[in-house]
Amino acid sequence: MERREVRAGWGGAVRVFVVPVVNVEVFEHGRGGPAIQPHLQSTPEVANRGWRDYAEGLRRLVRTFGALGVPATAVINSDAAKLVTVSALLKQSGWELGAHGINNSSGHSRMDREEEVVAFGTCLKELEASLGSRPQTWLTPQFSVTERTPEIAAAAGVRIFLDFVDDDVPFDVVHTPTGNRMLCLPYSMETNDFSLVLAKNFDPRQYAQVIEDHVQQLASEPGGSKVVCLGMHTFVAGTPARALALSRVLGRLTSCPAVAFATAAQVHDLVRSGEPPR
């Protein structure tokens, strides 16, 4: 895959496009996952699994974003979308519905090419069946990206790729033998709720302040339009302990000059508009 810069001026007067990315995840029984209290190890697992399975977080984020008029992109495990309550909430949310692998216990890093191709096909097909449309945006579960992942994603029809975290601007990756290309939107590890809450133990107001500082800093910098994908999880950002501070900071950012909220698909369409046909 080859990196290519996108056309200058794609974002107009907007300095920062903020893309909330809500991870909707499920984990296989007996295979663990992220933990709020890692020292609690029981069989069967009760505390940390129950925390990961906190279903009200998705409903709360849908309400919060709806009240603020803030768009979002959900990246969804296809196993999660098979749950009737989850698929119903997502279809009612008005969010862009993207893909996040089959589940968050089965990463891609140990797959061979054939297995990874099958995993992409299975995930996208099952999400289309559950949600009514085939996702165009992709985030690999566990960031378990292989050297083949971008090529396979582009061949599967993915248009927007969130696996790269090394920039503040969008860029294309192109598979030169086929011409397949995807728009890469930078997914910020600095503002991810796992990084701030689970790794750094930030309290809700510290978590919100980092988001605000990050966006305000980008808005103050020269150059073209930038993008920040705010990665959040239903069982972290969506809990009562954190949702209030999150809603307040998002509300403040909606009134900031030169800052706009968008879905990943909306950013993609802005970048592609005005391009010559290919």
Short mmCIF file of C-alpha atoms in Angstrom, two decimals:
data_model
loop_
_atom_site.label_atom_id
_atom_site.label_comp_id
_atom_site.label_asym_id
_atom_site.label_seq_id
_atom_site.Cartn_x
_atom_site.Cartn_y
_atom_site.Cartn_z
CA MET A 1 0.00 0.00 0.00
CA GLU A 2 1.23 3.49 -0.89
CA ARG A 3 0.42 6.69 0.99
CA ARG A 4 -0.92 9.61 -1.03
CA GLU A 5 -1.87 13.05 0.25
CA VAL A 6 -5.43 14.28 -0.27
CA ARG A 7 -6.32 17.47 -2.13
CA ALA A 8 -5.52 20.75 -0.39
CA GLY A 9 -8.38 22.83 0.97
CA TRP A 10 -10.79 19.91 1.34
CA GLY A 11 -12.11 21.14 4.72
CA GLY A 12 -12.72 24.78 3.81
CA ALA A 13 -12.66 27.10 6.83
CA VAL A 14 -12.99 24.25 9.38
CA ARG A 15 -9.70 23.75 11.21
CA VAL A 16 -10.66 20.56 13.08
CA PHE A 17 -13.19 17.87 12.29
CA VAL A 18 -14.05 15.90 15.44
CA VAL A 19 -15.27 12.36 14.73
CA PRO A 20 -16.64 10.56 17.81
CA VAL A 21 -16.03 6.83 17.30
CA VAL A 22 -18.11 4.64 19.60
CA ASN A 23 -16.76 1.09 19.91
CA VAL A 24 -19.59 -1.44 20.33
CA GLU A 25 -17.89 -4.63 21.45
CA VAL A 26 -18.49 -8.11 22.80
CA PHE A 27 -15.99 -10.60 24.22
CA GLU A 28 -16.05 -14.37 24.09
CA HIS A 29 -16.70 -16.22 27.35
CA GLY A 30 -13.56 -17.39 29.09
CA ARG A 31 -11.15 -15.28 27.00
CA GLY A 32 -10.98 -12.20 29.20
CA GLY A 33 -10.69 -8.65 27.91
CA PRO A 34 -10.15 -5.16 29.31
CA ALA A 35 -10.62 -4.94 33.06
CA ILE A 36 -11.45 -2.13 35.44
CA GLN A 37 -10.08 -4.20 38.35
CA PRO A 38 -7.53 -6.62 36.82
CA HIS A 39 -6.80 -8.26 40.18
CA LEU A 40 -10.32 -9.75 40.24
CA GLN A 41 -9.85 -13.13 38.60
CA SER A 42 -12.72 -15.54 39.17
CA THR A 43 -14.08 -18.53 37.29
CA PRO A 44 -16.62 -17.86 35.96
CA GLU A 45 -15.60 -14.24 35.53
CA VAL A 46 -18.16 -11.97 37.15
CA ALA A 47 -16.93 -8.46 37.91
CA ASN A 48 -14.89 -7.47 34.87
CA ARG A 49 -17.10 -9.35 32.42
CA GLY A 50 -20.17 -7.71 33.90
CA TRP A 51 -18.49 -4.31 33.55
CA ARG A 52 -17.68 -5.00 29.87
CA ASP A 53 -21.25 -6.15 29.24
CA TYR A 54 -22.77 -2.93 30.63
CA ALA A 55 -25.56 -2.46 28.10
CA GLU A 56 -26.91 0.88 29.29
CA GLY A 57 -23.75 2.65 28.11
CA LEU A 58 -24.79 2.46 24.45
CA ARG A 59 -28.26 3.78 25.22
CA ARG A 60 -26.79 6.65 27.27
CA LEU A 61 -24.35 7.68 24.53
CA VAL A 62 -27.12 7.62 21.93
CA ARG A 63 -29.23 9.92 24.15
CA THR A 64 -26.30 12.20 24.96
CA PHE A 65 -25.17 12.67 21.38
CA GLY A 66 -28.74 13.11 20.20
CA ALA A 67 -29.43 15.84 22.76
CA LEU A 68 -26.28 17.69 21.66
CA GLY A 69 -26.95 17.22 17.95
CA VAL A 70 -23.50 15.64 17.63
CA PRO A 71 -23.03 12.98 14.92
CA ALA A 72 -21.04 9.84 15.63
CA THR A 73 -19.60 6.79 13.94
CA ALA A 74 -20.16 3.47 15.67
CA VAL A 75 -17.68 0.69 14.90
CA ILE A 76 -19.41 -2.56 15.73
CA ASN A 77 -18.46 -6.17 16.32
CA SER A 78 -20.73 -8.25 14.10
CA ASP A 79 -21.42 -10.56 17.06
CA ALA A 80 -22.68 -7.53 19.02
CA ALA A 81 -25.05 -6.51 16.23
CA LYS A 82 -26.75 -9.92 16.44
CA LEU A 83 -28.16 -8.85 19.82
CA VAL A 84 -31.64 -7.52 19.10
CA THR A 85 -31.50 -4.64 21.59
CA VAL A 86 -28.12 -3.51 20.29
CA SER A 87 -29.09 -3.60 16.62
CA ALA A 88 -32.36 -1.77 17.36
CA LEU A 89 -30.55 1.02 19.24
CA LEU A 90 -27.96 1.41 16.51
CA LYS A 91 -30.54 1.57 13.74
CA GLN A 92 -32.45 4.25 15.67
CA SER A 93 -29.35 6.26 16.59
CA GLY A 94 -28.82 8.09 13.30
CA TRP A 95 -25.11 7.31 13.59
CA GLU A 96 -22.89 6.05 10.82
CA LEU A 97 -22.56 2.29 11.34
CA GLY A 98 -19.06 0.95 10.71
CA ALA A 99 -17.31 -2.39 11.26
CA HIS A 100 -15.03 -3.56 14.07
CA GLY A 101 -14.43 -7.24 13.31
CA ILE A 102 -16.39 -10.25 14.49
CA ASN A 103 -15.75 -9.79 18.22
CA ASN A 104 -13.05 -8.26 20.41
CA SER A 105 -11.54 -11.55 21.50
CA SER A 106 -10.57 -12.71 18.00
CA GLY A 107 -7.79 -10.50 16.70
CA HIS A 108 -6.22 -10.70 13.25
CA SER A 109 -2.54 -10.85 14.22
CA ARG A 110 -2.35 -14.67 14.25
CA MET A 111 -4.40 -15.17 11.09
CA ASP A 112 -2.96 -16.15 7.75
CA ARG A 113 -4.14 -14.36 4.60
CA GLU A 114 -7.04 -16.70 3.88
CA GLU A 115 -8.31 -16.53 7.46
CA GLU A 116 -8.16 -12.73 7.46
CA VAL A 117 -10.02 -12.49 4.15
CA VAL A 118 -12.73 -14.75 5.60
CA ALA A 119 -12.89 -12.67 8.79
CA PHE A 120 -13.46 -9.47 6.79
CA GLY A 121 -16.12 -11.09 4.64
CA THR A 122 -17.92 -12.64 7.60
CA CYS A 123 -17.96 -9.42 9.61
CA LEU A 124 -19.19 -7.20 6.78
CA LYS A 125 -21.82 -9.70 5.62
CA GLU A 126 -23.18 -10.24 9.14
CA LEU A 127 -23.32 -6.51 9.89
CA GLU A 128 -25.21 -5.90 6.67
CA ALA A 129 -27.70 -8.61 7.64
CA SER A 130 -28.15 -7.23 11.18
CA LEU A 131 -28.17 -3.50 10.41
CA GLY A 132 -29.50 -3.27 6.88
CA SER A 133 -26.47 -1.72 5.17
CA ARG A 134 -22.91 -2.76 4.42
CA PRO A 135 -20.38 -0.76 6.48
CA GLN A 136 -17.91 1.49 4.68
CA THR A 137 -15.74 2.32 7.71
CA TRP A 138 -13.42 -0.18 9.42
CA LEU A 139 -11.45 -0.39 12.68
CA THR A 140 -9.61 -3.66 13.33
CA PRO A 141 -10.43 -5.23 16.72
CA GLN A 142 -7.62 -4.94 19.29
CA PHE A 143 -5.57 -2.97 16.70
CA SER A 144 -4.40 -6.44 15.64
CA VAL A 145 -3.36 -5.19 12.20
CA THR A 146 -1.24 -7.33 9.91
CA GLU A 147 0.81 -6.16 6.93
CA ARG A 148 -2.05 -7.47 4.76
CA THR A 149 -4.92 -5.78 6.58
CA PRO A 150 -5.15 -2.52 4.54
CA GLU A 151 -5.00 -4.41 1.23
CA ILE A 152 -7.67 -6.90 2.33
CA ALA A 153 -9.87 -4.12 3.69
CA ALA A 154 -9.69 -2.15 0.43
CA ALA A 155 -10.45 -5.27 -1.62
CA ALA A 156 -13.50 -5.94 0.61
CA GLY A 157 -14.94 -2.53 -0.28
CA VAL A 158 -13.93 -0.59 2.84
CA ARG A 159 -13.64 3.12 1.98
CA ILE A 160 -12.58 4.57 5.35
CA PHE A 161 -9.83 3.03 7.48
CA LEU A 162 -9.23 3.97 11.14
CA ASP A 163 -6.27 1.74 12.02
CA PHE A 164 -3.50 4.32 11.58
CA VAL A 165 -2.73 6.66 14.48
CA ASP A 166 0.38 8.47 13.25
CA ASP A 167 -0.96 11.79 11.94
CA ASP A 168 -3.46 14.62 12.43
CA VAL A 169 -4.52 14.82 8.77
CA PRO A 170 -6.39 12.36 6.56
CA PHE A 171 -4.52 10.63 3.75
CA ASP A 172 -5.17 7.94 1.17
CA VAL A 173 -3.59 4.52 1.04
CA VAL A 174 -3.60 2.95 -2.41
CA HIS A 175 -2.94 -0.65 -3.42
CA THR A 176 -0.94 0.13 -6.55
CA PRO A 177 -1.48 -3.18 -8.39
CA THR A 178 -5.29 -2.84 -8.25
CA GLY A 179 -5.86 0.88 -7.68
CA ASN A 180 -8.03 0.11 -4.62
CA ARG A 181 -7.81 2.97 -2.17
CA MET A 182 -9.11 3.98 1.25
CA LEU A 183 -9.18 7.25 3.15
CA CYS A 184 -7.29 6.93 6.43
CA LEU A 185 -8.62 9.04 9.28
CA PRO A 186 -6.24 9.38 12.25
CA TYR A 187 -7.56 7.57 15.31
CA SER A 188 -6.12 9.34 18.35
CA MET A 189 -4.60 7.14 21.03
CA GLU A 190 -4.09 10.24 23.22
CA THR A 191 -7.83 10.91 23.54
CA ASN A 192 -9.05 7.30 23.65
CA ASP A 193 -10.96 6.50 26.83
CA PHE A 194 -8.95 3.28 27.33
CA SER A 195 -5.69 5.27 27.26
CA LEU A 196 -6.90 7.95 29.65
CA VAL A 197 -9.20 6.09 32.01
CA LEU A 198 -7.81 2.55 32.15
CA ALA A 199 -4.11 3.17 31.48
CA LYS A 200 -3.65 6.57 33.18
CA ASN A 201 -6.50 6.40 35.72
CA PHE A 202 -7.76 9.88 34.82
CA ASP A 203 -10.92 10.99 36.59
CA PRO A 204 -13.92 12.08 34.46
CA ARG A 205 -12.97 15.77 34.39
CA GLN A 206 -9.35 15.03 33.51
CA TYR A 207 -10.58 12.76 30.71
CA ALA A 208 -12.82 15.53 29.37
CA GLN A 209 -10.10 18.17 29.73
CA VAL A 210 -7.65 16.18 27.61
CA ILE A 211 -10.26 15.98 24.82
CA GLU A 212 -10.84 19.73 24.97
CA ASP A 213 -7.12 20.58 25.08
CA HIS A 214 -6.40 18.27 22.14
CA VAL A 215 -9.08 19.81 19.92
CA GLN A 216 -8.31 23.40 20.92
CA GLN A 217 -4.60 22.89 20.22
CA LEU A 218 -5.31 21.54 16.75
CA ALA A 219 -7.70 24.42 16.07
CA SER A 220 -4.98 26.94 16.92
CA GLU A 221 -2.37 25.50 14.55
CA PRO A 222 -1.66 26.68 11.00
CA GLY A 223 -2.07 24.52 7.94
CA GLY A 224 -4.97 22.63 6.43
CA SER A 225 -7.91 20.95 8.13
CA LYS A 226 -7.15 18.27 10.70
CA VAL A 227 -9.15 15.32 12.02
CA VAL A 228 -9.35 13.78 15.46
CA CYS A 229 -11.24 10.52 16.00
CA LEU A 230 -12.34 10.35 19.64
CA GLY A 231 -12.38 6.64 20.44
CA MET A 232 -14.76 5.71 23.24
CA HIS A 233 -16.38 2.57 24.57
CA THR A 234 -19.91 2.00 25.81
CA PHE A 235 -18.62 0.55 29.10
CA VAL A 236 -16.13 3.38 29.77
CA ALA A 237 -17.29 6.70 28.33
CA GLY A 238 -20.91 5.55 28.52
CA THR A 239 -21.01 4.96 32.28
CA PRO A 240 -22.78 7.39 34.63
CA ALA A 241 -19.44 8.32 36.19
CA ARG A 242 -18.07 9.73 32.91
CA ALA A 243 -20.99 10.63 30.66
CA LEU A 244 -21.73 13.97 32.34
CA ALA A 245 -18.19 15.35 31.93
CA LEU A 246 -18.10 14.03 28.37
CA SER A 247 -21.40 15.68 27.45
CA ARG A 248 -20.26 19.00 28.89
CA VAL A 249 -17.00 19.08 26.96
CA LEU A 250 -18.69 18.07 23.72
CA GLY A 251 -21.21 20.84 24.29
CA ARG A 252 -18.43 23.40 24.72
CA LEU A 253 -16.66 22.20 21.59
CA THR A 254 -19.79 22.51 19.46
CA SER A 255 -19.64 26.28 19.95
CA CYS A 256 -15.93 26.62 19.16
CA PRO A 257 -15.10 28.56 15.98
CA ALA A 258 -13.51 26.48 13.23
CA VAL A 259 -14.44 23.16 14.95
CA ALA A 260 -17.04 20.86 13.40
CA PHE A 261 -18.35 17.45 14.40
CA ALA A 262 -18.79 14.84 11.66
CA THR A 263 -19.01 11.15 10.97
CA ALA A 264 -16.14 9.35 9.28
CA ALA A 265 -18.30 9.04 6.16
CA GLN A 266 -19.01 12.78 6.11
CA VAL A 267 -15.28 13.55 6.23
CA HIS A 268 -14.72 11.03 3.44
CA ASP A 269 -17.34 12.71 1.27
CA LEU A 270 -15.84 16.17 1.88
CA VAL A 271 -12.39 14.96 0.90
CA ARG A 272 -13.70 13.24 -2.24
CA SER A 273 -15.92 16.13 -3.38
CA GLY A 274 -14.31 18.13 -6.15
CA GLU A 275 -11.80 15.39 -6.96
CA PRO A 276 -11.34 14.49 -10.62
CA PRO A 277 -12.92 11.14 -11.59
CA ARG A 278 -10.71 8.09 -11.18
#
